Amino acid sequence: MTTSRDPFDIEDQGMRELWARWQPGPVVDVNDKDDGKKKNGAAFSLADFDPSAKPFSKGDKPDNKVLVQQIAEQLDPLQQLFYADRRFKLLVILQGLDTSGKDGTARSVFGEMSPLGVRSVSWKAPTELEKAHDYLWRIHQQTPGAGEIVIFNRSHYEDVLVPVVNRWITPEQQQERYGHINQFERLLADTGTVILKFMLHISKEEQRLRLQERLDDPSKHWKFDMGDIDVRKQWDEYQRAYGQLLPATHTPWAPWTIVPADSKTHRNLMIATLTRAVMDNLKLKFPEGNPQLAKFKVQ
Amino acid sequence: MTTSRDPFDIEDQGMRELWARWQPGPVVDVNDKDDGKKKNGAAFSLADFDPSAKPFSKGDKPDNKVLVQQIAEQLDPLQQLFYADRRFKLLVILQGLDTSGKDGTARSVFGEMSPLGVRSVSWKAPTELEKAHDYLWRIHQQTPGAGEIVIFNRSHYEDVLVPVVNRWITPEQQQERYGHINQFERLLADTGTVILKFMLHISKEEQRLRLQERLDDPSKHWKFDMGDIDVRKQWDEYQRAYGQLLPATHTPWAPWTIVPADSKTHRNLMIATLTRAVMDNLKLKFPEGNPQLAKFKVQ
């Protein structure tokens, strides 16, 4: 890591401890080649995390809404500083089932930043050209450059989740992909990328309400896809696949955060709070001024 | 590996044993996290490999020239079959000091293949955009797709060699990069890429002759760069850097071959012979015919 300090080791001890409770256990020990596999055991279950919890709440809903807006506005100058500093790259990965709020998070939390320095990538099914290459080929192309912030709406994690749920790959291939992904993210982190991975965790009932809402409002039909109903039928399989994936890819250089997301306001608040804390922790600074320039008078 | 058999485990036992003598010792044990480091010890030295040797020679120079042309012509239909089969990708990496014959190899060995299925990439100093990303970002983009053959003229190995020789990176970063590269190549190999890495090994005297030849013939001045003279002054440092790099990145999925390259004909013959053997070993086949199509009469 090119950082002088661990970007995830945030200074506020209370927040650090709170954050740890919303992570999928201890990070993977990469020197133990079977550790990822062990972590797929029964020890971890998404069901132990309450999707309606509000651990980062600071009051009632209106209070929290004001706070989200405040932090989003603070992220704007932080992004400018991040761009000027250029020592880092920031990759924010938003994962979660349909209606879990990936689009809404991108808009509410990162929407105040200048589009010059932040870029959002929504991953869909791969094209023929993309399928002719390894599954990280298209992902690598879209990773952030120096000073850039990139938001992934879905990500390479779909390349393990979907094949696992649909049994297109063997358990050995599943483990192999965790290894590929951990090593790929390590390369990114070693070369200055701060990786924040948020799993937006909603309840089955909340998803039902949100899908029904899309059906009841014709102006929301464009967001609805009959395929979402088929995926909803695989709810339990997806919970299990996430239960395996999260601990196996929870690394020191790219930790996961499980975000209780039944409340949209709380979801935004938690992601905004943690993003700001991590960015603050980078000790960003404008490059040194040039004394010659400071004396120069434009004629 | 998606292959049913190891593509490097060629059937001709005599050739296999001969090949092993021109590889940098045993492959890296990736389950031993310090193995790459250990392999950087004094055990391996490029000086033990004679640049004027001709281990793959089959007679005198005219005989060998005829043979190179024959094999090059056989590689053409093999490439067509490779393209139709689409189960594999082939990445041929040519490394070596200036004048070691990377361009000549591309032309003489792979020049008979159709440009539709083979692509050559010459790596130069990175652009500003490329430097804003990790050093494997631009490399990954140029890796072969299904059925494609890509020749790298220089490669990501320059991103270890040059910084090591010029002491731009620490020994820790050097080890870290070996790890990145081994894991990156593993991803490619796991997803169907056959990786052949050839180090074109010439003597210092042979390089002197070839550089002088470029100076003595004005029609070759375009190939000459005063920078080559500066790099030549670092001859010993480059030999040492290769001596560390080769064993540390000699993996089961992407083995190195040291090619004695003082003789251009022998260099071509050795690379052509091994490439054909590895491609033969893939047991390529045209996809199954369609019985319906076979009966169809075009009106």
Coordinates of C-alpha atoms in Angstrom, one line a residue:
Chain A
M1 CA 0.0 0.0 0.0
T2 CA 1.4 3.4 -0.9
T3 CA -0.4 5.0 2.0
S4 CA 1.6 5.9 5.1
R5 CA -1.2 4.5 7.2
D6 CA -4.0 2.0 6.7
P7 CA -6.9 4.0 5.2
F8 CA -9.4 1.7 7.0
D9 CA -7.9 2.2 10.4
I10 CA -10.0 5.3 11.1
E11 CA -9.2 7.5 14.0
D12 CA -12.5 7.6 15.7
Q13 CA -12.3 4.5 17.9
G14 CA -16.0 4.3 18.6
M15 CA -16.8 4.4 14.9
R16 CA -14.1 1.9 14.2
E17 CA -15.6 -0.6 16.7
L18 CA -19.1 0.0 15.4
W19 CA -17.9 -0.5 11.8
A20 CA -16.2 -3.8 12.8
R21 CA -19.6 -5.2 13.9
W22 CA -20.9 -4.7 10.4
Q23 CA -18.1 -6.5 8.7
P24 CA -18.1 -10.2 7.8
G25 CA -15.8 -11.3 10.6
P26 CA -12.0 -11.4 10.6
V27 CA -10.2 -10.6 7.3
V28 CA -8.9 -13.5 5.1
D29 CA -5.4 -14.7 6.0
V30 CA -3.8 -14.7 2.6
N31 CA -0.7 -16.6 3.8
D32 CA -3.0 -19.5 4.6
K33 CA -4.1 -20.8 1.2
D34 CA -7.1 -22.6 2.6
D35 CA -8.3 -19.7 4.8
G36 CA -10.8 -18.4 2.2
K37 CA -12.2 -21.9 2.0
K38 CA -12.5 -22.3 5.7
K39 CA -14.3 -19.0 5.9
N40 CA -17.1 -20.5 3.7
G41 CA -18.1 -22.7 6.5
A42 CA -21.2 -22.3 8.6
A43 CA -19.7 -19.7 10.9
F44 CA -20.9 -16.7 9.0
S45 CA -24.5 -16.1 8.0
L46 CA -26.1 -13.0 6.5
A47 CA -29.2 -13.8 8.6
D48 CA -27.3 -12.7 11.7
F49 CA -27.3 -9.1 10.3
D50 CA -30.6 -7.2 10.8
P51 CA -31.5 -5.4 7.5
S52 CA -33.7 -3.0 9.5
A53 CA -31.0 -2.0 12.0
K54 CA -29.8 1.6 12.1
P55 CA -26.4 1.5 13.8
F56 CA -25.2 4.8 12.3
S57 CA -28.4 6.8 13.1
K58 CA -27.9 10.1 14.9
G59 CA -31.5 10.9 15.6
D60 CA -34.9 10.6 13.9
K61 CA -35.3 10.3 10.1
P62 CA -35.4 14.1 9.3
D63 CA -32.2 14.6 11.4
N64 CA -30.5 11.8 9.5
K65 CA -31.7 13.1 6.1
V66 CA -30.1 16.5 6.9
L67 CA -26.9 14.8 8.0
V68 CA -26.7 12.8 4.7
Q69 CA -27.0 16.0 2.7
Q70 CA -24.4 17.7 4.9
I71 CA -21.9 14.9 4.4
A72 CA -22.6 14.6 0.7
E73 CA -21.8 18.3 0.5
Q74 CA -18.6 17.8 2.4
L75 CA -17.6 15.0 0.0
D76 CA -17.5 17.5 -2.8
P77 CA -14.5 19.5 -1.7
L78 CA -12.9 16.2 -0.4
Q79 CA -13.2 14.9 -4.0
Q80 CA -11.5 18.0 -5.4
L81 CA -8.7 17.6 -2.9
F82 CA -8.5 13.9 -3.8
Y83 CA -8.1 14.9 -7.4
A84 CA -5.4 17.5 -6.7
D85 CA -3.5 15.2 -4.4
R86 CA -3.3 12.3 -7.0
R87 CA -1.6 9.9 -4.6
F88 CA -4.7 7.7 -4.5
K89 CA -7.5 6.1 -6.5
L90 CA -10.9 5.4 -4.9
L91 CA -13.0 2.4 -5.9
V92 CA -16.5 2.2 -4.3
I93 CA -18.2 -1.1 -5.0
L94 CA -22.0 -1.3 -4.4
Q95 CA -23.4 -4.8 -4.3
G96 CA -26.9 -6.0 -3.4
L97 CA -30.0 -7.6 -4.7
D98 CA -32.5 -5.8 -6.9
T99 CA -34.1 -2.8 -5.2
S100 CA -31.4 -2.8 -2.5
G101 CA -30.6 0.9 -3.4
K102 CA -27.4 0.9 -5.5
D103 CA -28.7 3.6 -7.8
G104 CA -30.1 5.6 -4.9
T105 CA -26.8 5.5 -3.0
A106 CA -24.8 6.7 -6.0
R107 CA -27.2 9.7 -6.4
S108 CA -27.7 10.6 -2.7
V109 CA -24.2 10.0 -1.4
F110 CA -21.9 10.8 -4.4
G111 CA -24.2 13.1 -6.3
E112 CA -22.8 16.3 -5.0
M113 CA -19.3 15.5 -6.3
S114 CA -18.2 17.0 -9.6
P115 CA -18.7 14.6 -12.5
L116 CA -15.2 15.6 -13.6
G117 CA -13.7 13.5 -10.8
V118 CA -16.2 10.8 -10.2
R119 CA -17.4 8.2 -12.6
S120 CA -20.1 5.6 -12.2
V121 CA -20.1 2.3 -14.0
S122 CA -23.2 0.1 -14.1
W123 CA -22.3 -3.5 -14.9
K124 CA -24.6 -5.5 -17.1
A125 CA -24.3 -8.9 -18.8
P126 CA -21.0 -9.1 -20.7
T127 CA -20.8 -8.6 -24.5
E128 CA -19.4 -11.1 -26.9
L129 CA -16.1 -9.3 -26.9
E130 CA -16.0 -9.3 -23.1
K131 CA -16.9 -12.9 -22.9
A132 CA -14.0 -13.8 -25.2
H133 CA -11.7 -12.6 -22.3
D134 CA -11.3 -13.4 -18.6
Y135 CA -14.1 -12.0 -16.5
L136 CA -11.8 -9.4 -14.9
W137 CA -10.6 -8.0 -18.2
R138 CA -13.5 -5.5 -18.6
I139 CA -13.4 -4.7 -14.9
H140 CA -9.7 -3.8 -14.9
Q141 CA -10.3 -1.3 -17.8
Q142 CA -12.8 0.6 -15.7
T143 CA -10.8 0.9 -12.5
P144 CA -10.0 4.4 -11.3
G145 CA -6.8 6.3 -12.3
A146 CA -4.8 8.6 -10.1
G147 CA -7.1 11.1 -8.3
E148 CA -10.2 9.5 -9.7
I149 CA -13.2 8.1 -7.9
V150 CA -15.2 5.3 -9.5
I151 CA -18.5 3.9 -8.3
F152 CA -19.2 0.3 -9.4
N153 CA -23.0 -0.4 -9.5
R154 CA -22.6 -4.2 -9.3
S155 CA -19.1 -5.5 -10.1
H156 CA -16.9 -8.5 -10.6
Y157 CA -18.7 -10.1 -7.6
E158 CA -21.6 -10.9 -9.9
D159 CA -19.2 -13.2 -11.8
V160 CA -19.1 -15.4 -8.7
L161 CA -22.7 -14.9 -7.3
V162 CA -24.7 -15.6 -10.5
P163 CA -22.7 -18.7 -11.6
V164 CA -22.8 -20.1 -8.1
V165 CA -26.5 -19.6 -7.6
N166 CA -27.2 -21.1 -11.1
R167 CA -24.6 -23.9 -10.6
W168 CA -22.7 -23.0 -13.7
I169 CA -19.3 -23.4 -12.0
T170 CA -18.0 -26.1 -9.7
P171 CA -17.1 -25.4 -6.0
E172 CA -13.4 -25.6 -7.1
Q173 CA -14.0 -22.9 -9.7
Q174 CA -15.8 -20.8 -7.0
Q175 CA -12.8 -21.0 -4.7
E176 CA -10.5 -20.2 -7.7
R177 CA -12.5 -17.1 -8.5
Y178 CA -12.3 -15.8 -4.9
G179 CA -8.5 -16.2 -5.2
H180 CA -8.4 -14.3 -8.5
I181 CA -10.5 -11.5 -7.1
N182 CA -8.5 -11.2 -3.9
Q183 CA -5.3 -11.0 -5.8
F184 CA -6.7 -8.6 -8.4
E185 CA -7.9 -6.3 -5.6
R186 CA -4.5 -6.6 -4.0
L187 CA -2.8 -5.4 -7.1
L188 CA -5.1 -2.4 -7.2
A189 CA -4.5 -1.7 -3.5
D190 CA -0.7 -2.1 -3.7
T191 CA -0.7 0.5 -6.5
G192 CA -2.7 3.1 -4.5
T193 CA -6.4 2.2 -4.9
V194 CA -8.5 2.5 -1.8
I195 CA -11.3 -0.1 -2.2
L196 CA -14.6 0.3 -0.3
K197 CA -17.1 -2.6 -0.7
F198 CA -20.6 -2.1 0.5
M199 CA -23.2 -5.0 0.5
L200 CA -26.6 -3.4 0.6
H201 CA -28.6 -5.8 2.8
I202 CA -32.4 -5.7 2.6
S203 CA -35.1 -8.0 3.8
K204 CA -37.2 -10.2 1.5
E205 CA -40.3 -8.3 2.6
E206 CA -38.7 -4.9 1.9
Q207 CA -37.8 -6.1 -1.6
R208 CA -41.4 -7.2 -2.1
L209 CA -42.7 -3.7 -1.2
R210 CA -40.2 -2.0 -3.5
L211 CA -40.9 -4.2 -6.5
Q212 CA -44.7 -3.8 -6.0
E213 CA -44.2 -0.1 -5.8
R214 CA -42.5 -0.2 -9.2
L215 CA -45.5 -2.0 -10.6
D216 CA -48.1 0.2 -9.0
D217 CA -46.5 3.4 -10.5
P218 CA -46.4 3.4 -14.3
S219 CA -43.6 6.1 -14.2
K220 CA -41.4 3.4 -12.5
H221 CA -42.1 0.7 -15.0
W222 CA -38.9 1.4 -16.7
K223 CA -37.0 0.2 -13.7
F224 CA -39.0 -3.0 -13.6
D225 CA -37.8 -6.2 -15.4
M226 CA -39.7 -9.5 -15.2
G227 CA -36.3 -11.1 -14.8
D228 CA -36.2 -9.5 -11.3
I229 CA -39.1 -11.8 -10.3
D230 CA -37.2 -14.9 -11.4
V231 CA -34.2 -13.7 -9.4
R232 CA -36.4 -13.1 -6.4
K233 CA -37.4 -16.8 -6.5
Q234 CA -33.7 -17.6 -5.9
W235 CA -33.7 -15.4 -2.7
D236 CA -32.4 -18.1 -0.4
E237 CA -29.7 -19.2 -2.9
Y238 CA -28.4 -15.6 -3.2
Q239 CA -28.4 -15.2 0.6
R240 CA -26.3 -18.3 0.8
A241 CA -24.0 -17.2 -2.0
Y242 CA -23.4 -13.9 -0.3
G243 CA -22.8 -15.7 2.9
Q244 CA -20.0 -17.6 1.3
L245 CA -18.6 -14.7 -0.8
L246 CA -18.4 -12.0 1.9
P247 CA -16.0 -13.7 4.3
A248 CA -13.9 -15.3 1.6
T249 CA -13.2 -11.9 -0.1
H250 CA -13.0 -9.8 3.1
T251 CA -9.3 -8.9 2.9
P252 CA -7.2 -6.3 4.7
W253 CA -6.8 -4.3 1.5
A254 CA -10.5 -4.5 0.4
P255 CA -12.8 -5.1 3.4
W256 CA -16.5 -5.6 3.1
T257 CA -19.2 -3.6 4.9
I258 CA -22.7 -5.0 5.4
V259 CA -25.1 -2.1 5.2
P260 CA -28.5 -2.6 6.7
A261 CA -30.6 -1.1 3.8
D262 CA -34.3 -1.4 4.6
S263 CA -34.1 2.3 5.5
K264 CA -32.9 4.3 2.6
T265 CA -31.9 7.2 4.8
H266 CA -29.9 5.0 7.1
R267 CA -28.2 3.2 4.2
N268 CA -27.1 6.6 2.8
L269 CA -26.0 7.9 6.2
M270 CA -23.9 4.8 6.9
I271 CA -22.2 4.8 3.5
A272 CA -21.6 8.6 3.5
T273 CA -20.2 8.5 7.1
L274 CA -17.8 5.7 6.4
T275 CA -16.7 7.1 3.0
R276 CA -15.9 10.5 4.6
A277 CA -14.0 8.8 7.5
V278 CA -11.8 6.8 5.1
M279 CA -11.2 9.8 2.9
D280 CA -10.3 12.0 5.9
N281 CA -7.9 9.3 7.0
L282 CA -5.9 9.6 3.8
K283 CA -4.6 13.0 5.0
L284 CA -5.1 14.4 1.6
K285 CA -3.3 17.6 0.8
F286 CA -2.8 20.0 -2.2
P287 CA 0.6 19.5 -3.8
E288 CA 3.2 22.0 -2.5
G289 CA 2.9 25.6 -3.8
N290 CA 5.6 27.0 -6.0
P291 CA 7.3 30.0 -4.4
Q292 CA 8.2 31.4 -7.9
L293 CA 4.5 31.2 -8.9
A294 CA 3.4 33.0 -5.7
K295 CA 5.6 36.0 -6.6
F296 CA 4.6 36.0 -10.3
K297 CA 2.4 39.0 -11.4
V298 CA 0.1 38.4 -14.4
Q299 CA 0.5 41.4 -16.8
Chain B
M1 CA -6.5 -24.6 -16.3
T2 CA -9.3 -25.3 -18.8
T3 CA -7.1 -27.7 -20.7
S4 CA -7.6 -31.4 -20.2
R5 CA -3.8 -31.8 -20.1
D6 CA -0.9 -29.5 -19.3
P7 CA -0.1 -27.7 -22.6
F8 CA 3.6 -27.6 -21.6
D9 CA 3.8 -31.3 -20.9
I10 CA 4.7 -32.1 -24.5
E11 CA 4.6 -35.7 -25.7
D12 CA 8.1 -36.0 -27.3
Q13 CA 10.1 -36.9 -24.2
G14 CA 13.4 -36.1 -25.7
M15 CA 12.3 -32.6 -26.6
R16 CA 10.7 -32.2 -23.1
E17 CA 14.0 -33.0 -21.4
L18 CA 15.9 -30.8 -23.8
W19 CA 13.5 -27.9 -23.1
A20 CA 13.8 -28.4 -19.4
R21 CA 17.6 -27.7 -19.6
W22 CA 16.8 -24.2 -21.1
Q23 CA 14.4 -23.2 -18.3
P24 CA 15.4 -21.3 -15.2
G25 CA 15.3 -24.3 -12.8
P26 CA 12.2 -25.7 -11.0
V27 CA 9.0 -23.7 -11.1
V28 CA 7.9 -21.4 -8.3
D29 CA 6.0 -23.2 -5.5
V30 CA 3.1 -20.7 -5.1
N31 CA 2.0 -22.3 -1.8
D32 CA 5.3 -21.3 -0.3
K33 CA 5.0 -17.5 0.0
D34 CA 8.7 -17.0 0.2
D35 CA 9.7 -19.4 -2.6
G36 CA 9.9 -16.6 -5.2
K37 CA 12.3 -14.7 -2.8
K38 CA 14.4 -17.8 -2.2
K39 CA 14.7 -18.3 -6.0
N40 CA 16.4 -14.9 -6.2
G41 CA 19.4 -16.3 -4.5
A42 CA 22.8 -17.1 -6.0
A43 CA 21.7 -20.5 -7.3
F44 CA 20.6 -19.2 -10.7
S45 CA 22.8 -17.2 -13.1
L46 CA 22.2 -16.3 -16.7
A47 CA 25.9 -16.7 -17.2
D48 CA 25.4 -20.5 -17.0
F49 CA 23.5 -20.4 -20.2
D50 CA 25.6 -20.1 -23.4
P51 CA 24.2 -17.6 -25.8
S52 CA 25.9 -19.2 -28.7
A53 CA 24.6 -22.7 -28.0
K54 CA 22.3 -24.4 -30.6
P55 CA 20.5 -27.1 -28.7
F56 CA 17.6 -27.3 -31.1
S57 CA 19.8 -27.4 -34.3
K58 CA 19.0 -30.2 -36.8
G59 CA 22.0 -29.8 -39.1
D60 CA 23.9 -26.9 -40.6
K61 CA 22.6 -23.4 -41.0
P62 CA 20.9 -23.8 -44.5
D63 CA 19.1 -26.9 -43.1
N64 CA 17.9 -25.1 -40.1
K65 CA 16.7 -22.1 -42.2
V66 CA 14.6 -24.4 -44.3
L67 CA 13.2 -26.0 -41.2
V68 CA 12.2 -22.6 -39.7
Q69 CA 10.3 -21.8 -42.9
Q70 CA 8.6 -25.2 -42.9
I71 CA 7.5 -24.8 -39.3
A72 CA 6.4 -21.2 -39.8
E73 CA 4.2 -22.5 -42.7
Q74 CA 2.8 -25.2 -40.4
L75 CA 1.9 -22.6 -37.8
D76 CA -0.5 -21.0 -40.3
P77 CA -3.1 -23.7 -40.5
L78 CA -2.5 -24.4 -36.8
Q79 CA -3.5 -20.8 -36.1
Q80 CA -6.7 -21.2 -38.2
L81 CA -7.6 -24.2 -36.2
F82 CA -6.8 -22.4 -33.0
Y83 CA -9.2 -19.6 -34.1
A84 CA -12.0 -22.1 -35.0
D85 CA -11.5 -24.1 -31.8
R86 CA -11.8 -21.0 -29.6
R87 CA -11.2 -22.9 -26.3
F88 CA -7.8 -21.2 -25.8
K89 CA -6.0 -18.0 -26.1
L90 CA -2.2 -17.8 -26.8
L91 CA 0.1 -15.2 -25.4
V92 CA 3.7 -15.3 -26.6
I93 CA 6.0 -13.0 -24.6
L94 CA 9.4 -12.0 -26.2
Q95 CA 11.8 -10.5 -23.8
G96 CA 15.5 -9.6 -24.3
L97 CA 18.0 -6.8 -24.5
D98 CA 18.2 -4.5 -27.5
T99 CA 19.1 -6.3 -30.7
S100 CA 18.3 -9.7 -29.2
G101 CA 15.9 -10.3 -32.1
K102 CA 12.4 -9.7 -30.8
D103 CA 11.2 -8.1 -34.0
G104 CA 13.0 -10.7 -36.1
T105 CA 11.3 -13.5 -34.2
A106 CA 7.9 -12.0 -34.7
R107 CA 8.5 -11.8 -38.4
S108 CA 10.3 -15.1 -39.1
V109 CA 8.3 -17.4 -36.8
F110 CA 4.8 -15.9 -36.7
G111 CA 4.9 -14.0 -40.0
E112 CA 3.1 -16.7 -42.0
M113 CA 0.0 -16.7 -39.8
S114 CA -3.0 -14.6 -40.9
P115 CA -3.0 -11.1 -39.4
L116 CA -6.7 -11.8 -38.7
G117 CA -5.8 -14.2 -35.9
V118 CA -2.5 -12.9 -34.7
R119 CA -1.7 -9.5 -33.2
S120 CA 1.6 -8.1 -32.2
V121 CA 1.9 -5.5 -29.4
S122 CA 5.2 -3.5 -29.0
W123 CA 5.4 -2.0 -25.6
K124 CA 6.9 1.4 -25.2
A125 CA 7.2 3.8 -22.3
P126 CA 3.7 4.3 -20.7
T127 CA 1.6 7.3 -21.6
E128 CA 0.3 9.7 -18.9
L129 CA -3.1 7.9 -18.9
E130 CA -1.4 4.5 -18.5
K131 CA 0.9 5.9 -15.7
A132 CA -2.3 7.0 -13.8
H133 CA -3.2 3.3 -13.5
D134 CA -1.4 0.2 -12.1
Y135 CA 1.3 -1.1 -14.4
L136 CA -0.8 -4.2 -15.5
W137 CA -3.8 -2.1 -16.5
R138 CA -2.6 -1.5 -20.1
I139 CA -1.2 -5.0 -20.3
H140 CA -4.5 -6.7 -19.4
Q141 CA -6.3 -4.7 -22.1
Q142 CA -4.1 -6.2 -24.8
T143 CA -4.3 -9.9 -23.7
P144 CA -5.7 -12.3 -26.3
G145 CA -9.4 -13.1 -26.5
A146 CA -10.7 -16.6 -27.3
G147 CA -9.0 -18.1 -30.4
E148 CA -6.6 -15.2 -30.6
I149 CA -2.8 -15.2 -30.7
V150 CA -1.0 -12.2 -29.3
I151 CA 2.8 -11.6 -29.5
F152 CA 4.2 -9.2 -26.9
N153 CA 7.4 -7.5 -28.0
R154 CA 8.6 -6.6 -24.5
S155 CA 6.0 -6.8 -21.8
H156 CA 5.0 -6.2 -18.1
Y157 CA 8.5 -7.7 -17.3
E158 CA 10.0 -4.3 -18.3
D159 CA 8.0 -2.9 -15.3
V160 CA 10.3 -4.9 -13.0
L161 CA 13.5 -4.9 -15.0
V162 CA 13.9 -1.2 -15.7
P163 CA 12.9 0.0 -12.1
V164 CA 15.2 -2.6 -10.5
V165 CA 18.2 -1.8 -12.7
N166 CA 17.7 2.0 -12.1
R167 CA 16.9 1.4 -8.4
W168 CA 13.5 3.2 -8.7
I169 CA 11.8 0.5 -6.5
T170 CA 12.8 -1.2 -3.2
P171 CA 13.7 -4.9 -3.0
E172 CA 10.3 -5.3 -1.2
Q173 CA 8.5 -3.7 -4.2
Q174 CA 10.4 -5.9 -6.5
Q175 CA 9.2 -9.0 -4.7
E176 CA 5.7 -7.5 -4.6
R177 CA 5.7 -7.1 -8.4
Y178 CA 6.8 -10.7 -8.9
G179 CA 3.7 -11.7 -6.9
H180 CA 1.4 -9.4 -8.8
I181 CA 2.7 -10.7 -12.1
N182 CA 2.5 -14.4 -11.1
Q183 CA -1.1 -13.9 -9.9
F184 CA -2.0 -12.0 -13.0
E185 CA -0.7 -14.7 -15.3
R186 CA -2.4 -17.3 -13.2
L187 CA -5.8 -15.5 -13.8
L188 CA -5.1 -15.6 -17.5
A189 CA -4.0 -19.2 -17.5
D190 CA -7.0 -20.3 -15.4
T191 CA -9.3 -18.7 -17.9
G192 CA -7.8 -20.5 -20.9
T193 CA -4.6 -18.6 -21.9
V194 CA -1.5 -20.5 -22.8
I195 CA 1.5 -18.3 -21.9
L196 CA 4.8 -18.9 -23.6
K197 CA 7.6 -16.7 -22.3
F198 CA 10.9 -16.5 -24.3
M199 CA 14.0 -14.7 -23.0
L200 CA 16.2 -14.0 -26.0
H201 CA 19.7 -14.4 -24.6
I202 CA 22.6 -12.8 -26.5
S203 CA 26.2 -12.2 -25.6
K204 CA 27.6 -8.7 -25.0
E205 CA 29.9 -9.1 -28.0
E206 CA 27.0 -10.1 -30.3
Q207 CA 25.1 -7.0 -29.2
R208 CA 28.1 -4.9 -30.0
L209 CA 28.3 -6.3 -33.5
R210 CA 24.6 -5.8 -34.1
L211 CA 24.5 -2.2 -32.8
Q212 CA 27.6 -1.4 -34.9
E213 CA 25.9 -2.9 -37.9
R214 CA 23.0 -0.5 -37.4
L215 CA 25.4 2.4 -37.3
D216 CA 27.4 1.3 -40.4
D217 CA 24.3 1.0 -42.5
P218 CA 22.4 4.3 -42.9
S219 CA 19.3 2.3 -43.9
K220 CA 19.3 0.8 -40.4
H221 CA 19.7 4.1 -38.6
W222 CA 15.9 4.2 -37.9
K223 CA 16.4 1.2 -35.6
F224 CA 19.2 2.9 -33.7
D225 CA 18.6 5.0 -30.6
M226 CA 21.4 6.7 -28.6
G227 CA 19.5 5.5 -25.6
D228 CA 20.5 1.9 -26.5
I229 CA 24.1 2.9 -25.8
D230 CA 23.2 4.0 -22.3
V231 CA 21.3 0.8 -21.6
R232 CA 24.3 -1.2 -22.9
K233 CA 26.4 0.5 -20.2
Q234 CA 24.0 -1.2 -17.7
W235 CA 24.7 -4.7 -19.2
D236 CA 25.8 -6.3 -16.0
E237 CA 22.8 -4.8 -14.0
Y238 CA 20.4 -6.2 -16.6
Q239 CA 22.0 -9.6 -16.6
R240 CA 21.6 -9.6 -12.8
A241 CA 18.0 -8.3 -12.9
Y242 CA 17.1 -11.1 -15.4
G243 CA 18.9 -13.6 -13.2
Q244 CA 16.5 -12.6 -10.3
L245 CA 13.4 -12.2 -12.4
L246 CA 13.5 -15.5 -14.4
P247 CA 13.4 -18.0 -11.6
A248 CA 11.0 -15.8 -9.5
T249 CA 8.4 -15.8 -12.3
H250 CA 8.9 -19.3 -13.7
T251 CA 5.5 -20.7 -12.8
P252 CA 3.7 -23.9 -13.7
W253 CA 1.2 -21.9 -15.7
A254 CA 3.7 -19.6 -17.4
P255 CA 7.1 -21.1 -17.7
W256 CA 10.2 -19.2 -19.0
T257 CA 12.4 -20.5 -21.8
I258 CA 15.9 -19.1 -22.2
V259 CA 16.7 -19.0 -25.9
P260 CA 20.3 -18.8 -26.9
A261 CA 20.0 -16.1 -29.5
D262 CA 23.5 -15.3 -30.9
S263 CA 22.4 -17.3 -33.9
K264 CA 19.2 -15.8 -35.5
T265 CA 18.5 -19.0 -37.3
H266 CA 18.7 -21.1 -34.2
R267 CA 16.7 -18.6 -32.2
N268 CA 13.9 -18.8 -34.7
L269 CA 14.2 -22.6 -34.9
M270 CA 13.9 -23.1 -31.1
I271 CA 10.9 -20.8 -30.7
A272 CA 9.2 -22.2 -33.7
T273 CA 9.8 -25.8 -32.6
L274 CA 8.5 -25.2 -29.1
T275 CA 5.5 -23.1 -30.2
R276 CA 4.4 -25.8 -32.6
A277 CA 4.9 -28.5 -29.9
V278 CA 2.7 -26.6 -27.4
M279 CA 0.0 -25.9 -30.0
D280 CA 0.0 -29.5 -31.1
N281 CA -0.4 -30.5 -27.5
L282 CA -3.7 -28.6 -27.2
K283 CA -5.3 -31.2 -29.4
L284 CA -7.1 -28.5 -31.2
K285 CA -10.2 -29.5 -33.3
F286 CA -12.8 -27.8 -35.4
P287 CA -16.1 -27.5 -33.6
E288 CA -18.5 -30.4 -34.4
G289 CA -20.2 -30.2 -37.7
N290 CA -24.0 -29.8 -37.9
P291 CA -25.6 -32.8 -39.7
Q292 CA -28.5 -30.5 -40.8
L293 CA -26.1 -28.2 -42.5
A294 CA -24.3 -31.1 -44.1
K295 CA -27.5 -32.0 -45.9
F296 CA -28.5 -28.5 -46.8
K297 CA -28.4 -27.6 -50.6
V298 CA -27.8 -24.0 -51.4
Q299 CA -30.4 -23.1 -54.1

